[in-house]
PDB file of C-alpha atoms in Angstrom:
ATOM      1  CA  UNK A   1     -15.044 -42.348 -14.915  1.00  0.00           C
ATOM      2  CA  UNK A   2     -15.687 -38.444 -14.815  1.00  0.00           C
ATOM      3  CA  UNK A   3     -12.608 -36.835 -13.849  1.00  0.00           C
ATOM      4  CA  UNK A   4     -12.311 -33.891 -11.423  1.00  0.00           C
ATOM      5  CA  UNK A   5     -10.612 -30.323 -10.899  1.00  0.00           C
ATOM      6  CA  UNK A   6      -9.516 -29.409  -7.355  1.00  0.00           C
ATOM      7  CA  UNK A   7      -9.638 -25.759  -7.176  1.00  0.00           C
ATOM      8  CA  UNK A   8      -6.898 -24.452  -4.397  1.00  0.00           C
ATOM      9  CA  UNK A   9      -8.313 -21.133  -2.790  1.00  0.00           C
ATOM     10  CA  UNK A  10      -6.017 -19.933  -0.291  1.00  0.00           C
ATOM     11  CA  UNK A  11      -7.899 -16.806   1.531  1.00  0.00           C
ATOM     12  CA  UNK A  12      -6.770 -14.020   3.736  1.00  0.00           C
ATOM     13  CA  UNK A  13      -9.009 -11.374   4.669  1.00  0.00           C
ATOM     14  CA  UNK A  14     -10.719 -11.942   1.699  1.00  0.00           C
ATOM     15  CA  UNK A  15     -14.713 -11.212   3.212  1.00  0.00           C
ATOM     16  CA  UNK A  16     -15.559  -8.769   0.545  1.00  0.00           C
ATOM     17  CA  UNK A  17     -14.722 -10.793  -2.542  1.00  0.00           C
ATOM     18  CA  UNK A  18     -14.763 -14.299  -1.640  1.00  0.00           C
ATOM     19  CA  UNK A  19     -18.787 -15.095  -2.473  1.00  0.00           C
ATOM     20  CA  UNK A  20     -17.991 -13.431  -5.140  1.00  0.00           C
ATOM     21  CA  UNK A  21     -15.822 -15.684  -6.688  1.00  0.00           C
ATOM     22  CA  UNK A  22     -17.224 -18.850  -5.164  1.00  0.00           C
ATOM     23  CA  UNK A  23     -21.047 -17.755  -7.345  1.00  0.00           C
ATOM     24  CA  UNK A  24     -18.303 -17.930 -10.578  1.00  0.00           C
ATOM     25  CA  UNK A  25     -17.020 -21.150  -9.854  1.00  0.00           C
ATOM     26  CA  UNK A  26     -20.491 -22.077  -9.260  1.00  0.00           C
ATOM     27  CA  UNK A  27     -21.587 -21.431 -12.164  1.00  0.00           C
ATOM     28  CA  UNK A  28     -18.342 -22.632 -14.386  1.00  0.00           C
ATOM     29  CA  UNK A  29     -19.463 -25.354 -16.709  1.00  0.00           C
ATOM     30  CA  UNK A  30     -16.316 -27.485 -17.370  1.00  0.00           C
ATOM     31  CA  UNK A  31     -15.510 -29.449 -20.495  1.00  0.00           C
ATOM     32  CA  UNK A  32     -15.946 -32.941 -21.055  1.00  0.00           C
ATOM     33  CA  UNK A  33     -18.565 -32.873 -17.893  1.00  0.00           C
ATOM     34  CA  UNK A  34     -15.325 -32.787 -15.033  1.00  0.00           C
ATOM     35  CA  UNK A  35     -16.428 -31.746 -12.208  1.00  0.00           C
ATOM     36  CA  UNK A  36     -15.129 -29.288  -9.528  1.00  0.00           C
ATOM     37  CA  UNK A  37     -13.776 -29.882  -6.343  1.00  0.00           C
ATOM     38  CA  UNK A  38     -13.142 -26.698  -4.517  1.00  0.00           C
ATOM     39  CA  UNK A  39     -10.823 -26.644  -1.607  1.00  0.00           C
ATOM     40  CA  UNK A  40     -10.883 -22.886   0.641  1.00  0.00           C
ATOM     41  CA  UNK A  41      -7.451 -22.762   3.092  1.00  0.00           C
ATOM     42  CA  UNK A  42      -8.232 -19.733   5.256  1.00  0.00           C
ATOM     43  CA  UNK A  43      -5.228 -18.384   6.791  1.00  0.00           C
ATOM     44  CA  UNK A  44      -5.939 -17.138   9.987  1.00  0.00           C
ATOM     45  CA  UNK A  45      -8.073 -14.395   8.667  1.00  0.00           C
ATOM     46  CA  UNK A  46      -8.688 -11.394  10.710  1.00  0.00           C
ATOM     47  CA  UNK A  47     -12.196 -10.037   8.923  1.00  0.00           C
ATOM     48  CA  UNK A  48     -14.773 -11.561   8.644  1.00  0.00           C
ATOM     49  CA  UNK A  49     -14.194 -13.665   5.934  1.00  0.00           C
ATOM     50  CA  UNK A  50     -14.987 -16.699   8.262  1.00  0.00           C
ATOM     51  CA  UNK A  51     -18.242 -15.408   8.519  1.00  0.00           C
ATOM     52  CA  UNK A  52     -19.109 -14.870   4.699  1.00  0.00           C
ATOM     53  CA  UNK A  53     -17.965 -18.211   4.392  1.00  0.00           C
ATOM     54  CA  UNK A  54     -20.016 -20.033   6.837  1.00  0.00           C
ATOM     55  CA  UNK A  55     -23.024 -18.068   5.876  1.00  0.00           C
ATOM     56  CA  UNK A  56     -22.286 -18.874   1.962  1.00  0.00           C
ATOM     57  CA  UNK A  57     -22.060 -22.714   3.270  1.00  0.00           C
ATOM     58  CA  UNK A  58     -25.571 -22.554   4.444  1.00  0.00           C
ATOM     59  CA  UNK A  59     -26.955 -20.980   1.534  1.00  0.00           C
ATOM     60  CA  UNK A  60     -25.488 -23.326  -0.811  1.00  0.00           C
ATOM     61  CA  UNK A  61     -25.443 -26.871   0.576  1.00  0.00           C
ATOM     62  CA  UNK A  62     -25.132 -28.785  -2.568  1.00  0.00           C
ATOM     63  CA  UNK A  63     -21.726 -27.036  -3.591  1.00  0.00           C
ATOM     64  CA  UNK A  64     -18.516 -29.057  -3.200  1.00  0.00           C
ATOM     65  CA  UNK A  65     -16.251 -27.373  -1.359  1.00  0.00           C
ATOM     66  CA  UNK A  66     -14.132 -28.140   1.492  1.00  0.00           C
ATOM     67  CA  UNK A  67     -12.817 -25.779   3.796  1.00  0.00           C
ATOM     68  CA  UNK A  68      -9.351 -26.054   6.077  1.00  0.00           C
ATOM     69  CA  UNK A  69      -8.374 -23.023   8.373  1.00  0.00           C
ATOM     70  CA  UNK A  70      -5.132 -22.295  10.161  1.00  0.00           C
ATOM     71  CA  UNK A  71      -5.212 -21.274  13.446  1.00  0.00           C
ATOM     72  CA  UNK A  72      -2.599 -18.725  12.873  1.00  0.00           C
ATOM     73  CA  UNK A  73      -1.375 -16.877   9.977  1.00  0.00           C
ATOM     74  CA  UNK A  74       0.917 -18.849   7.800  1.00  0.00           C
ATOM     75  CA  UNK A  75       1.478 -17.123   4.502  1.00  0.00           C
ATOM     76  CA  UNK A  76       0.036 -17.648   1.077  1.00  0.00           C
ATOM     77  CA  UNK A  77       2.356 -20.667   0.624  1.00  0.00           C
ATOM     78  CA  UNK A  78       1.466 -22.255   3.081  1.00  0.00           C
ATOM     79  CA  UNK A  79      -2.222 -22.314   2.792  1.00  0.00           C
ATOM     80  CA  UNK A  80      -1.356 -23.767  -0.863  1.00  0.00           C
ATOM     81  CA  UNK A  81       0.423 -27.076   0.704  1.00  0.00           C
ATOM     82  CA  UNK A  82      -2.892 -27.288   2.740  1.00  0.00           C
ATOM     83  CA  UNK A  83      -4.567 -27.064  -0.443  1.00  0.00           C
ATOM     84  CA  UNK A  84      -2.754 -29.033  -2.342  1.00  0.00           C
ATOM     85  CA  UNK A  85      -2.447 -32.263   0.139  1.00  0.00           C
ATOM     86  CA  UNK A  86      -6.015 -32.046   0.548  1.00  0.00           C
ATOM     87  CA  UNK A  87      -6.507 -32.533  -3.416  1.00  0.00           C
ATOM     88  CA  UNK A  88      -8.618 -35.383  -4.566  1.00  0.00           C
ATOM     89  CA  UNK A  89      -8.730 -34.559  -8.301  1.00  0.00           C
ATOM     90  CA  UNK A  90      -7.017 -35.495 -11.153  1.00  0.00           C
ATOM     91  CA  UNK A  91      -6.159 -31.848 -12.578  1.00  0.00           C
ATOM     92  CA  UNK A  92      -5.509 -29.040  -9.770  1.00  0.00           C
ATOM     93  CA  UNK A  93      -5.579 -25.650 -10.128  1.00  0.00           C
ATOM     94  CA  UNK A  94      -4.658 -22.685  -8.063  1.00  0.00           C
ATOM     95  CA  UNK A  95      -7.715 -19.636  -7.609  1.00  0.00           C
ATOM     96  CA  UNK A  96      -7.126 -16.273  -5.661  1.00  0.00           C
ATOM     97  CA  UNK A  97      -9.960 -14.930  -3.742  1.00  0.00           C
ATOM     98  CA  UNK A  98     -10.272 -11.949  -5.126  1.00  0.00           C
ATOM     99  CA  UNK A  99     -11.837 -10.983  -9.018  1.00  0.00           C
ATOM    100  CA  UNK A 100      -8.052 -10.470 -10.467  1.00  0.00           C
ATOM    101  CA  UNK A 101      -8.843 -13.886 -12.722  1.00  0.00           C
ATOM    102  CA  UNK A 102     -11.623 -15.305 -14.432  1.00  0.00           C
ATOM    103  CA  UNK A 103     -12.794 -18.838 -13.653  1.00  0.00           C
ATOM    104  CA  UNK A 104     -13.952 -19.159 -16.663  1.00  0.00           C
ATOM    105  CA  UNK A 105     -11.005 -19.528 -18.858  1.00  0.00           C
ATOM    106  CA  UNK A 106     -10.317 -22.524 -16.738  1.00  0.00           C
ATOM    107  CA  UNK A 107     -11.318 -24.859 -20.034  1.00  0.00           C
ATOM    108  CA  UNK A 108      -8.939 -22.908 -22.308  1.00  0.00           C
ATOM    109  CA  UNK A 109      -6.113 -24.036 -19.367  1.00  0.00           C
ATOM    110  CA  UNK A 110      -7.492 -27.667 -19.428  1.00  0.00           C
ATOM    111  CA  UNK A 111      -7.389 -27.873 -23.052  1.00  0.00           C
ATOM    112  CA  UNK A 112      -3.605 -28.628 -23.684  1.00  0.00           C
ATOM    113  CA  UNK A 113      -3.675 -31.552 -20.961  1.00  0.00           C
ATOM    114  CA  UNK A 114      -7.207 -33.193 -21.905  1.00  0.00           C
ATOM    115  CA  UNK A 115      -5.660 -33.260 -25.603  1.00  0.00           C
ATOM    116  CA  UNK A 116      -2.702 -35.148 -24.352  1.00  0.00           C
ATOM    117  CA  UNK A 117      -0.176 -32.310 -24.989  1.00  0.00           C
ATOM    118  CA  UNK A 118       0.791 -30.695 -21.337  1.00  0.00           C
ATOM    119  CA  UNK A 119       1.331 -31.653 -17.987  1.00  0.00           C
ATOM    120  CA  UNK A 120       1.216 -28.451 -16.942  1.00  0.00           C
ATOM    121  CA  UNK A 121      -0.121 -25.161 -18.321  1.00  0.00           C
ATOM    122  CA  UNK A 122       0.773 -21.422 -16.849  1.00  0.00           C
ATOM    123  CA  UNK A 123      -1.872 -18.778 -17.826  1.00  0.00           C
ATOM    124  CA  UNK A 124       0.158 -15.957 -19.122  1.00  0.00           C
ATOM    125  CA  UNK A 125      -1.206 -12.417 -18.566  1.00  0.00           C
ATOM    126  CA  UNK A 126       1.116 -11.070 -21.066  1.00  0.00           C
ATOM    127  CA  UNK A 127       0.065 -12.832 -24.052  1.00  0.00           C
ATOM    128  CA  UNK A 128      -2.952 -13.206 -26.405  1.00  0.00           C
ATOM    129  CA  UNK A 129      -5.798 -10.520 -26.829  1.00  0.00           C
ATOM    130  CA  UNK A 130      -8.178 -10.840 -23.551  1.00  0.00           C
ATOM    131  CA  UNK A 131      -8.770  -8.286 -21.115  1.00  0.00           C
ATOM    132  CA  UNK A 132      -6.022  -6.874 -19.499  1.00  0.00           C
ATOM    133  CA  UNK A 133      -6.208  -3.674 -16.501  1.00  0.00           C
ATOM    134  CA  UNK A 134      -4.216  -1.107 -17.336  1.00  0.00           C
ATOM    135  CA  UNK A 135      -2.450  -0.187 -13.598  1.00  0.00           C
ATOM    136  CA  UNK A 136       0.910  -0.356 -12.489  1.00  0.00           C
ATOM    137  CA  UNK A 137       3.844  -0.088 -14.563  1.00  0.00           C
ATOM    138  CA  UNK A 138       6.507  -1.257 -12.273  1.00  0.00           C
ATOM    139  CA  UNK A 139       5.066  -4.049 -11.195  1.00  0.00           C
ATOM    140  CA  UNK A 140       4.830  -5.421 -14.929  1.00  0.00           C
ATOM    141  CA  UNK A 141       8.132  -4.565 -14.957  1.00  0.00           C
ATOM    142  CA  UNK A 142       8.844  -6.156 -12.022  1.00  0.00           C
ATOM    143  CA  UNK A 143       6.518  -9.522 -13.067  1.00  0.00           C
ATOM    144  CA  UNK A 144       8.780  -9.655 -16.478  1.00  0.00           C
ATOM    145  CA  UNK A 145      12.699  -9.001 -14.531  1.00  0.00           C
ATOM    146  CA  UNK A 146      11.655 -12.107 -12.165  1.00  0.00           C
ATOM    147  CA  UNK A 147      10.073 -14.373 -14.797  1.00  0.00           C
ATOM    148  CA  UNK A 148      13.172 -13.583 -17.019  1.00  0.00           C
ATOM    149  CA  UNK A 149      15.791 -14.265 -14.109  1.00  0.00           C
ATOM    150  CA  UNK A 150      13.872 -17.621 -13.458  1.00  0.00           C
ATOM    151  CA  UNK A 151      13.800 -18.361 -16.554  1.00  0.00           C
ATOM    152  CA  UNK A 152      17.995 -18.448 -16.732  1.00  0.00           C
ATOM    153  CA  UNK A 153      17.976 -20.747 -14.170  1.00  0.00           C
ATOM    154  CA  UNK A 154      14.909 -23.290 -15.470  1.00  0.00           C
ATOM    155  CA  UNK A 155      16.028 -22.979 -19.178  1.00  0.00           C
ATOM    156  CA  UNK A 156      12.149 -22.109 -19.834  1.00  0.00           C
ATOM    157  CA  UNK A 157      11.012 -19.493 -21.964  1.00  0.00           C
ATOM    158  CA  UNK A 158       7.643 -18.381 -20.047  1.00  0.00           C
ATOM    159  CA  UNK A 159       6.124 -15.361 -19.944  1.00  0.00           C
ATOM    160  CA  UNK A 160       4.358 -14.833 -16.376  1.00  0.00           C
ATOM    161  CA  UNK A 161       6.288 -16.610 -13.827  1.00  0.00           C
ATOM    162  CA  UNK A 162       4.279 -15.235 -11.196  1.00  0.00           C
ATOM    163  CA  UNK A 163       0.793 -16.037 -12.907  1.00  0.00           C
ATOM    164  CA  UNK A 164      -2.078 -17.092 -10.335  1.00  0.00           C
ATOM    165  CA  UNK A 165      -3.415 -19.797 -12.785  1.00  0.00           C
ATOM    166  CA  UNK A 166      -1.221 -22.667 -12.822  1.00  0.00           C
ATOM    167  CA  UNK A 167      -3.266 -25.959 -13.922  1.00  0.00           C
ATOM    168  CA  UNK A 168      -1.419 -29.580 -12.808  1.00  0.00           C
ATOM    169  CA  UNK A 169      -1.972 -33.038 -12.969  1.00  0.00           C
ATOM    170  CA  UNK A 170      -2.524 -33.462  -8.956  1.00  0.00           C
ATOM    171  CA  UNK A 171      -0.101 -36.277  -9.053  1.00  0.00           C
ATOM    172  CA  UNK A 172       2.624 -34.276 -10.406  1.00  0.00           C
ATOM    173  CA  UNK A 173       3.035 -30.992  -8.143  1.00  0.00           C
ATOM    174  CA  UNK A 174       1.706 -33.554  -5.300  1.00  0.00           C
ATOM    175  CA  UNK A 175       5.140 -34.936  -6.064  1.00  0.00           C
ATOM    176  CA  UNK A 176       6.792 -32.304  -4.687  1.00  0.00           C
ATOM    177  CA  UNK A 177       8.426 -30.812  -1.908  1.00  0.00           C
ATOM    178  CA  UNK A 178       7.543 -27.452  -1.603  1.00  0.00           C
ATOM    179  CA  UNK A 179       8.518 -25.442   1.216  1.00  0.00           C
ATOM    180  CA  UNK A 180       8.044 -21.405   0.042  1.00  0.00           C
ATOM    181  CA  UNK A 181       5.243 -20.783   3.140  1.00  0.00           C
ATOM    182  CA  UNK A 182       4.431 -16.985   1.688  1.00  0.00           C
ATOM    183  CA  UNK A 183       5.287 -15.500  -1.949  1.00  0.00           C
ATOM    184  CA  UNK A 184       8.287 -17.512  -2.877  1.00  0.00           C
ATOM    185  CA  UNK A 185       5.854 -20.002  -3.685  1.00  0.00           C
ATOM    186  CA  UNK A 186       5.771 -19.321  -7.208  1.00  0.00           C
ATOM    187  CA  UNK A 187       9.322 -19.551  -7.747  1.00  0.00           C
ATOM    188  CA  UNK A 188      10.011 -22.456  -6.086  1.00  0.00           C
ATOM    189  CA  UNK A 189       7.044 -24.553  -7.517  1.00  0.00           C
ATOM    190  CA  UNK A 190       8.387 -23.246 -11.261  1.00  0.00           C
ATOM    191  CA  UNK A 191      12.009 -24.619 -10.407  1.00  0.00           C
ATOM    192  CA  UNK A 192      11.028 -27.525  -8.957  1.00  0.00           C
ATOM    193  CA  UNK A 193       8.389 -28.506 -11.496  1.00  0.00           C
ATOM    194  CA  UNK A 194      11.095 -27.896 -14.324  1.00  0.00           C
ATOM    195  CA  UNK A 195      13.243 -30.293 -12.947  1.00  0.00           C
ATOM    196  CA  UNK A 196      10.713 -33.116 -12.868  1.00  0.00           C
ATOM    197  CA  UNK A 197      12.011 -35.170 -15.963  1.00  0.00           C
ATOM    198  CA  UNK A 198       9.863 -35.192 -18.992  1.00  0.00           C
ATOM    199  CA  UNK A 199       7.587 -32.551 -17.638  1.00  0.00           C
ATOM    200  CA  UNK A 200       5.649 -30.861 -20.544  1.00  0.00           C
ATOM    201  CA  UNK A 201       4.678 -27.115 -19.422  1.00  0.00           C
ATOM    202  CA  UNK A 202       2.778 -25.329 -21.842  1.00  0.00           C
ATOM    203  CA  UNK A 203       1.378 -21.224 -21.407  1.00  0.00           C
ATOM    204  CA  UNK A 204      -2.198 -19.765 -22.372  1.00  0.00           C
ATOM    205  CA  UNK A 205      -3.334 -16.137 -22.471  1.00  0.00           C
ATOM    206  CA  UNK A 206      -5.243 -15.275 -19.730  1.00  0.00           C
ATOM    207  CA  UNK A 207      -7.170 -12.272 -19.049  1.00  0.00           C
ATOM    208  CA  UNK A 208      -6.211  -9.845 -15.880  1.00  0.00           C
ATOM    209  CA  UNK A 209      -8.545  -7.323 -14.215  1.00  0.00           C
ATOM    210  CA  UNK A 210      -6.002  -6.517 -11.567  1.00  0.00           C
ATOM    211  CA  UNK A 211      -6.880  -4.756  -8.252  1.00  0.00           C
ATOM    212  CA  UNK A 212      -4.837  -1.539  -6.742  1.00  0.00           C
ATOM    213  CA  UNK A 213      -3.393  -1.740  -3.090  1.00  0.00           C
ATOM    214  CA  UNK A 214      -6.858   0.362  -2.118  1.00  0.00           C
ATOM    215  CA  UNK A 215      -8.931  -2.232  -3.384  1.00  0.00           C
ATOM    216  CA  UNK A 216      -6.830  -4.662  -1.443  1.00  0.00           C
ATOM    217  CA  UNK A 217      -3.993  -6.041  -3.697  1.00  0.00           C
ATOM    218  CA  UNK A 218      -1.547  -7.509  -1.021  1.00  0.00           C
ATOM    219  CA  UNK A 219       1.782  -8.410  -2.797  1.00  0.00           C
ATOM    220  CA  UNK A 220       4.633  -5.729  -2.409  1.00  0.00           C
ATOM    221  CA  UNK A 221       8.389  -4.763  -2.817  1.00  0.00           C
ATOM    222  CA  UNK A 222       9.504  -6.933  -0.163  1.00  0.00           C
ATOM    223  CA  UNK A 223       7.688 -10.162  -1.615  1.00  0.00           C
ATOM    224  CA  UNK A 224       9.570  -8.998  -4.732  1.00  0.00           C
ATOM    225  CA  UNK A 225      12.895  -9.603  -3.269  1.00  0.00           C
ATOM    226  CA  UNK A 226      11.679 -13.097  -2.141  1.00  0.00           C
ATOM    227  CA  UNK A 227      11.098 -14.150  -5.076  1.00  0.00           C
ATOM    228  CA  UNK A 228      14.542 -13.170  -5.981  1.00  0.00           C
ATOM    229  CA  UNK A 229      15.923 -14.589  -3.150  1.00  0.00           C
ATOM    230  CA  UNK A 230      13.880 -18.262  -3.860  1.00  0.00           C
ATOM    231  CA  UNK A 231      14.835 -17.633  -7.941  1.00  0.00           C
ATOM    232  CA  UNK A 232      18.430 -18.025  -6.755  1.00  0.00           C
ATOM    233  CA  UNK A 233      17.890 -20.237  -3.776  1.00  0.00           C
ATOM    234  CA  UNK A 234      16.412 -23.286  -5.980  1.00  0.00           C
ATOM    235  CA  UNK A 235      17.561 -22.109  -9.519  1.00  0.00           C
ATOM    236  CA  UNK A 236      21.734 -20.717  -8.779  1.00  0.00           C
ATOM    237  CA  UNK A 237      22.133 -23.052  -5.690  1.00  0.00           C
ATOM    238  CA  UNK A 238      20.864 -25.900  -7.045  1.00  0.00           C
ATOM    239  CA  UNK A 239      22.855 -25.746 -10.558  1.00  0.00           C
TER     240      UNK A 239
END
């Protein structure tokens, strides 16, 4: 049997990237011929992204995709349980909307799990030699102090806690009970995973062409402090 990637897109005002990034998958030829289930959660979003969407549908029939909206604005989070529930595949993965990450480094995140090695495998933008956009400084910073706090509490050594790409075996994050509905999502899903017992998380270099808050990147200083806030909630609480 040929076995199948569900692709999680959770979108939110996303109308000026979003074919964009669907004509990538499109074109994404997987190893060992799986094929792609995509899955688009629209949260409640207030361009027209609906409309790029439904027009994209039309124009491309034969392309598997799915698509869930919320009738009002959830968070991120949220739109990934969606996602995720929905999931018919036997590896999941999670894609942003936007061009920050390349679909096409999906096989070098498969690899460790089709070889038997991983249940789970983090792209890392802060290892190996792709691409990488040079931009904001304390946001690295900031990436690297929450991935290194979470790490206390998980006894993991990763380097990109906050990575988009995480790659699962559907059964195991379906597993879960995640509750994070807006950025504490990463957090949470990296605690909660760690604790699973026998889990086998492995990290890949990914490459990262990062967009600036004009170009629409949406994650700020107060999504930082949730992430603290869910670092301690399931890491310190639940020691």
């Amino acid at each position: 049997m040929i076995a199948k990637l569900s692709i999680i897109i959770p979108v939110f005002n996303e109308g000026k990237t979003i074919h964009h990034i669907l004509n990538k998958l499109k074109s994404v030829e997987l190893v060992n011929n799986i094929k792609k289930e995509i899955i688009i959660v629209n949260d409640c979003s207030s361009d027209d992204t609906e409309e790029v969407l439904k027009q994209y549908f039309l124009q491309n029939p034969d392309f598997n995709i799915s698509y869930f909206k919320h009738e009002v604005n959830k968070g991120k989070g949220a739109a990934l349980h969606t996602g995720i529930a929905k999931a018919t595949g036997e590896y999941l993965i999670i894609q942003d909307a936007d061009l920050e990450y390349d679909p096409n480094e999906y096989n070098d995140l498969l690899k460790p799990v089709l070889t038997g090695f991983a249940d789970v495998v983090y792209g890392s933008r802060f290892m190996g030699s792709n691409p990488h956009r040079i931009l904001f400084f304390w946001h690295t910073i900031g990436n690297k102090f929450l991935t290194f706090i979470s790490n206390m509490f998980t006894n993991l050594n990763l380097t990109d806690m906050e990575t988009c790409y995480k790659l699962f075996k559907t059964d195991v994050i379906q597993q879960l009970n995640l509750v994070e509905r807006r950025f504490g999502f990463e957090p949470e899903v990296t605690a909660k995973i760690a604790r699973v017992p026998a889990i086998r998380i492995y990290e890949v270099g990914i490459s990262y062409y990062g967009r600036t808050y004009l170009e629409g990147k949406k994650i700020g200083w107060k999504d930082g402090f949730r992430a603290i806030f869910s670092i301690l909630k399931y890491g310190l609480l639940k020691m």
